[in-house]
Amino acid sequence: MPLVAASKKLIKFDPKTFLSTIAGGRKIAAVPKKQTIFVQGDSANAVFYIQKGKVKLTVVSKIGKEATIGILNESDFFGEGCLTGQTLRLCSATAMTDCSVMRIDKKSMVEVLHREQAFSEIFVAYLLARNIRYEEDLVDQLFNSSEKRLARILLLLAHFGKEGVHETPIANIGQETLAEMIGTTRSRVSFFMNRFRNLGFIDYHGHDDVQVHSSLLNIVLHD
């Protein structure tokens, strides 16, 4: 089923409410800002769902180099690799803000996916959409300049183009994290951020939230 069709069909289905009604196998926890949810190499035995807040996914190489591979928001899942036979976590998950996170053990998640068609369709649509995002990220890294990559990441973090969302501020995110996400240096990120601000594409002051305007698309679309 196409993602748009699935979205329209399941518009009245609230996964947050549904997940809260699962009998057993789940635990809701408040996770303070900067606290680790799981670490790369931990046993993979549960799926997580973000009820509130923002979570960062990072990986560390054998030589100790760290890279940010994703920033997740409310209503996002993570840790689903355990459902496909992954026994150890391939990345670390850390709360970027104060979060409310639901942990659903693998067995319960599998049972729900088999039993509830509506939830299963939403979960599959979510995974497909995220897979497309990963493919776009790869193309972005291979063919676009660091300036375009930064503009695209800012637009994605601001949920630009998401139905019902208009110029959502990005909660304070460090320039080092942005640099890790687009594969460049912090100094280059600082240079481009100041340029975007001078051009009126974004608004921010020091450690304030970043307000991204739709005009930033000019950078992404410019050849």
mmCIF file with all atom_site columns, C-alpha atoms in Angstrom, residues 55-162:
data_model
loop_
_atom_site.group_PDB
_atom_site.id
_atom_site.type_symbol
_atom_site.label_atom_id
_atom_site.label_alt_id
_atom_site.label_comp_id
_atom_site.label_asym_id
_atom_site.label_entity_id
_atom_site.label_seq_id
_atom_site.pdbx_PDB_ins_code
_atom_site.Cartn_x
_atom_site.Cartn_y
_atom_site.Cartn_z
_atom_site.occupancy
_atom_site.B_iso_or_equiv
_atom_site.pdbx_formal_charge
_atom_site.auth_seq_id
_atom_site.auth_comp_id
_atom_site.auth_asym_id
_atom_site.auth_atom_id
_atom_site.pdbx_PDB_model_num
ATOM 1   C CA . VAL A 1 55  ? 16.936 11.251  20.782 1.00 0.00 ? 55  VAL A CA 1
ATOM 2   C CA . LYS A 1 56  ? 20.343 11.140  19.086 1.00 0.00 ? 56  LYS A CA 1
ATOM 3   C CA . LEU A 1 57  ? 21.793 7.967   17.520 1.00 0.00 ? 57  LEU A CA 1
ATOM 4   C CA . THR A 1 58  ? 25.581 7.726   17.301 1.00 0.00 ? 58  THR A CA 1
ATOM 5   C CA . VAL A 1 59  ? 28.196 5.157   16.288 1.00 0.00 ? 59  VAL A CA 1
ATOM 6   C CA . VAL A 1 60  ? 31.827 4.882   17.344 1.00 0.00 ? 60  VAL A CA 1
ATOM 7   C CA . SER A 1 61  ? 34.506 3.380   15.103 1.00 0.00 ? 61  SER A CA 1
ATOM 8   C CA . LYS A 1 62  ? 37.219 0.997   16.274 1.00 0.00 ? 62  LYS A CA 1
ATOM 9   C CA . ILE A 1 63  ? 39.642 3.915   16.490 1.00 0.00 ? 63  ILE A CA 1
ATOM 10  C CA . GLY A 1 64  ? 37.221 5.896   18.662 1.00 0.00 ? 64  GLY A CA 1
ATOM 11  C CA . LYS A 1 65  ? 35.801 8.310   16.079 1.00 0.00 ? 65  LYS A CA 1
ATOM 12  C CA . GLU A 1 66  ? 32.139 9.150   16.784 1.00 0.00 ? 66  GLU A CA 1
ATOM 13  C CA . ALA A 1 67  ? 29.506 10.028  14.190 1.00 0.00 ? 67  ALA A CA 1
ATOM 14  C CA . THR A 1 68  ? 25.875 11.077  14.558 1.00 0.00 ? 68  THR A CA 1
ATOM 15  C CA . ILE A 1 69  ? 23.679 8.989   12.262 1.00 0.00 ? 69  ILE A CA 1
ATOM 16  C CA . GLY A 1 70  ? 20.250 10.253  13.246 1.00 0.00 ? 70  GLY A CA 1
ATOM 17  C CA . ILE A 1 71  ? 18.138 12.653  15.262 1.00 0.00 ? 71  ILE A CA 1
ATOM 18  C CA . LEU A 1 72  ? 14.762 11.191  16.242 1.00 0.00 ? 72  LEU A CA 1
ATOM 19  C CA . ASN A 1 73  ? 11.663 12.995  17.467 1.00 0.00 ? 73  ASN A CA 1
ATOM 20  C CA . GLU A 1 74  ? 8.299  12.322  19.084 1.00 0.00 ? 74  GLU A CA 1
ATOM 21  C CA . SER A 1 75  ? 6.431  9.357   17.513 1.00 0.00 ? 75  SER A CA 1
ATOM 22  C CA . ASP A 1 76  ? 9.648  7.821   16.140 1.00 0.00 ? 76  ASP A CA 1
ATOM 23  C CA . PHE A 1 77  ? 10.720 4.225   16.787 1.00 0.00 ? 77  PHE A CA 1
ATOM 24  C CA . PHE A 1 78  ? 14.285 3.040   17.271 1.00 0.00 ? 78  PHE A CA 1
ATOM 25  C CA . GLY A 1 79  ? 16.063 -0.174  18.188 1.00 0.00 ? 79  GLY A CA 1
ATOM 26  C CA . GLU A 1 80  ? 13.897 -2.181  15.769 1.00 0.00 ? 80  GLU A CA 1
ATOM 27  C CA . GLY A 1 81  ? 16.940 -4.097  14.501 1.00 0.00 ? 81  GLY A CA 1
ATOM 28  C CA . CYS A 1 82  ? 16.253 -6.724  17.179 1.00 0.00 ? 82  CYS A CA 1
ATOM 29  C CA . LEU A 1 83  ? 13.173 -7.775  15.178 1.00 0.00 ? 83  LEU A CA 1
ATOM 30  C CA . THR A 1 84  ? 15.374 -8.953  12.294 1.00 0.00 ? 84  THR A CA 1
ATOM 31  C CA . GLY A 1 85  ? 17.795 -11.030 14.344 1.00 0.00 ? 85  GLY A CA 1
ATOM 32  C CA . GLN A 1 86  ? 20.173 -8.296  15.475 1.00 0.00 ? 86  GLN A CA 1
ATOM 33  C CA . THR A 1 87  ? 21.561 -9.460  18.810 1.00 0.00 ? 87  THR A CA 1
ATOM 34  C CA . LEU A 1 88  ? 23.737 -6.455  19.689 1.00 0.00 ? 88  LEU A CA 1
ATOM 35  C CA . ARG A 1 89  ? 23.099 -2.725  19.319 1.00 0.00 ? 89  ARG A CA 1
ATOM 36  C CA . LEU A 1 90  ? 24.950 -1.254  16.353 1.00 0.00 ? 90  LEU A CA 1
ATOM 37  C CA . CYS A 1 91  ? 24.685 2.284   17.712 1.00 0.00 ? 91  CYS A CA 1
ATOM 38  C CA . SER A 1 92  ? 24.112 4.239   20.923 1.00 0.00 ? 92  SER A CA 1
ATOM 39  C CA . ALA A 1 93  ? 20.953 6.207   21.763 1.00 0.00 ? 93  ALA A CA 1
ATOM 40  C CA . THR A 1 94  ? 21.103 9.314   23.958 1.00 0.00 ? 94  THR A CA 1
ATOM 41  C CA . ALA A 1 95  ? 18.397 11.751  25.047 1.00 0.00 ? 95  ALA A CA 1
ATOM 42  C CA . MET A 1 96  ? 19.030 15.209  23.579 1.00 0.00 ? 96  MET A CA 1
ATOM 43  C CA . THR A 1 97  ? 16.195 16.691  25.641 1.00 0.00 ? 97  THR A CA 1
ATOM 44  C CA . ASP A 1 98  ? 14.151 15.440  28.580 1.00 0.00 ? 98  ASP A CA 1
ATOM 45  C CA . CYS A 1 99  ? 12.275 12.503  27.079 1.00 0.00 ? 99  CYS A CA 1
ATOM 46  C CA . SER A 1 100 ? 9.446  10.082  27.734 1.00 0.00 ? 100 SER A CA 1
ATOM 47  C CA . VAL A 1 101 ? 10.374 6.782   26.096 1.00 0.00 ? 101 VAL A CA 1
ATOM 48  C CA . MET A 1 102 ? 8.410  3.550   25.892 1.00 0.00 ? 102 MET A CA 1
ATOM 49  C CA . ARG A 1 103 ? 10.386 0.295   25.886 1.00 0.00 ? 103 ARG A CA 1
ATOM 50  C CA . ILE A 1 104 ? 8.583  -2.666  24.280 1.00 0.00 ? 104 ILE A CA 1
ATOM 51  C CA . ASP A 1 105 ? 10.303 -6.023  24.607 1.00 0.00 ? 105 ASP A CA 1
ATOM 52  C CA . LYS A 1 106 ? 10.925 -7.980  21.411 1.00 0.00 ? 106 LYS A CA 1
ATOM 53  C CA . LYS A 1 107 ? 8.401  -10.733 22.131 1.00 0.00 ? 107 LYS A CA 1
ATOM 54  C CA . SER A 1 108 ? 5.555  -8.300  22.839 1.00 0.00 ? 108 SER A CA 1
ATOM 55  C CA . MET A 1 109 ? 6.386  -6.228  19.754 1.00 0.00 ? 109 MET A CA 1
ATOM 56  C CA . VAL A 1 110 ? 6.341  -9.277  17.491 1.00 0.00 ? 110 VAL A CA 1
ATOM 57  C CA . GLU A 1 111 ? 3.008  -10.409 18.948 1.00 0.00 ? 111 GLU A CA 1
ATOM 58  C CA . VAL A 1 112 ? 1.440  -6.979  18.404 1.00 0.00 ? 112 VAL A CA 1
ATOM 59  C CA . LEU A 1 113 ? 2.702  -6.758  14.818 1.00 0.00 ? 113 LEU A CA 1
ATOM 60  C CA . HIS A 1 114 ? 1.108  -10.133 14.038 1.00 0.00 ? 114 HIS A CA 1
ATOM 61  C CA . ARG A 1 115 ? -2.132 -9.402  15.862 1.00 0.00 ? 115 ARG A CA 1
ATOM 62  C CA . GLU A 1 116 ? -2.899 -5.782  14.973 1.00 0.00 ? 116 GLU A CA 1
ATOM 63  C CA . GLN A 1 117 ? -3.013 -5.067  11.240 1.00 0.00 ? 117 GLN A CA 1
ATOM 64  C CA . ALA A 1 118 ? -3.499 -1.303  11.630 1.00 0.00 ? 118 ALA A CA 1
ATOM 65  C CA . PHE A 1 119 ? -0.438 -0.939  13.839 1.00 0.00 ? 119 PHE A CA 1
ATOM 66  C CA . SER A 1 120 ? 1.586  -3.276  11.617 1.00 0.00 ? 120 SER A CA 1
ATOM 67  C CA . GLU A 1 121 ? 0.818  -1.132  8.547  1.00 0.00 ? 121 GLU A CA 1
ATOM 68  C CA . ILE A 1 122 ? 1.840  2.059   10.356 1.00 0.00 ? 122 ILE A CA 1
ATOM 69  C CA . PHE A 1 123 ? 5.073  0.461   11.580 1.00 0.00 ? 123 PHE A CA 1
ATOM 70  C CA . VAL A 1 124 ? 5.986  -0.850  8.103  1.00 0.00 ? 124 VAL A CA 1
ATOM 71  C CA . ALA A 1 125 ? 5.160  2.526   6.509  1.00 0.00 ? 125 ALA A CA 1
ATOM 72  C CA . TYR A 1 126 ? 7.411  4.204   9.085  1.00 0.00 ? 126 TYR A CA 1
ATOM 73  C CA . LEU A 1 127 ? 10.310 1.842   8.341  1.00 0.00 ? 127 LEU A CA 1
ATOM 74  C CA . LEU A 1 128 ? 9.915  2.301   4.582  1.00 0.00 ? 128 LEU A CA 1
ATOM 75  C CA . ALA A 1 129 ? 9.865  6.082   4.933  1.00 0.00 ? 129 ALA A CA 1
ATOM 76  C CA . ARG A 1 130 ? 12.996 5.996   7.096  1.00 0.00 ? 130 ARG A CA 1
ATOM 77  C CA . ASN A 1 131 ? 14.746 3.679   4.634  1.00 0.00 ? 131 ASN A CA 1
ATOM 78  C CA . ILE A 1 132 ? 14.026 6.188   1.861  1.00 0.00 ? 132 ILE A CA 1
ATOM 79  C CA . ARG A 1 133 ? 15.474 8.899   4.105  1.00 0.00 ? 133 ARG A CA 1
ATOM 80  C CA . TYR A 1 134 ? 18.677 6.865   4.580  1.00 0.00 ? 134 TYR A CA 1
ATOM 81  C CA . GLU A 1 135 ? 18.992 6.443   0.802  1.00 0.00 ? 135 GLU A CA 1
ATOM 82  C CA . GLU A 1 136 ? 18.547 10.187  0.332  1.00 0.00 ? 136 GLU A CA 1
ATOM 83  C CA . ASP A 1 137 ? 21.180 10.812  3.021  1.00 0.00 ? 137 ASP A CA 1
ATOM 84  C CA . LEU A 1 138 ? 23.644 8.598   1.133  1.00 0.00 ? 138 LEU A CA 1
ATOM 85  C CA . VAL A 1 139 ? 23.014 10.405  -2.162 1.00 0.00 ? 139 VAL A CA 1
ATOM 86  C CA . ASP A 1 140 ? 23.338 13.719  -0.320 1.00 0.00 ? 140 ASP A CA 1
ATOM 87  C CA . GLN A 1 141 ? 26.729 12.727  1.105  1.00 0.00 ? 141 GLN A CA 1
ATOM 88  C CA . LEU A 1 142 ? 28.009 11.477  -2.250 1.00 0.00 ? 142 LEU A CA 1
ATOM 89  C CA . PHE A 1 143 ? 26.942 14.282  -4.550 1.00 0.00 ? 143 PHE A CA 1
ATOM 90  C CA . ASN A 1 144 ? 26.103 17.487  -2.673 1.00 0.00 ? 144 ASN A CA 1
ATOM 91  C CA . SER A 1 145 ? 28.340 20.162  -1.174 1.00 0.00 ? 145 SER A CA 1
ATOM 92  C CA . SER A 1 146 ? 28.614 20.508  2.604  1.00 0.00 ? 146 SER A CA 1
ATOM 93  C CA . GLU A 1 147 ? 26.591 23.738  2.378  1.00 0.00 ? 147 GLU A CA 1
ATOM 94  C CA . LYS A 1 148 ? 23.682 21.939  0.678  1.00 0.00 ? 148 LYS A CA 1
ATOM 95  C CA . ARG A 1 149 ? 23.954 19.033  3.120  1.00 0.00 ? 149 ARG A CA 1
ATOM 96  C CA . LEU A 1 150 ? 23.687 21.410  6.069  1.00 0.00 ? 150 LEU A CA 1
ATOM 97  C CA . ALA A 1 151 ? 20.693 23.205  4.542  1.00 0.00 ? 151 ALA A CA 1
ATOM 98  C CA . ARG A 1 152 ? 18.932 19.870  3.941  1.00 0.00 ? 152 ARG A CA 1
ATOM 99  C CA . ILE A 1 153 ? 19.586 18.634  7.496  1.00 0.00 ? 153 ILE A CA 1
ATOM 100 C CA . LEU A 1 154 ? 18.230 21.871  8.978  1.00 0.00 ? 154 LEU A CA 1
ATOM 101 C CA . LEU A 1 155 ? 15.076 21.616  6.855  1.00 0.00 ? 155 LEU A CA 1
ATOM 102 C CA . LEU A 1 156 ? 14.602 17.981  7.912  1.00 0.00 ? 156 LEU A CA 1
ATOM 103 C CA . LEU A 1 157 ? 15.128 18.767  11.596 1.00 0.00 ? 157 LEU A CA 1
ATOM 104 C CA . ALA A 1 158 ? 12.555 21.577  11.299 1.00 0.00 ? 158 ALA A CA 1
ATOM 105 C CA . HIS A 1 159 ? 10.103 19.064  9.763  1.00 0.00 ? 159 HIS A CA 1
ATOM 106 C CA . PHE A 1 160 ? 9.797  21.265  6.680  1.00 0.00 ? 160 PHE A CA 1
ATOM 107 C CA . GLY A 1 161 ? 7.101  19.930  4.355  1.00 0.00 ? 161 GLY A CA 1
ATOM 108 C CA . LYS A 1 162 ? 5.446  17.780  7.022  1.00 0.00 ? 162 LYS A CA 1
#
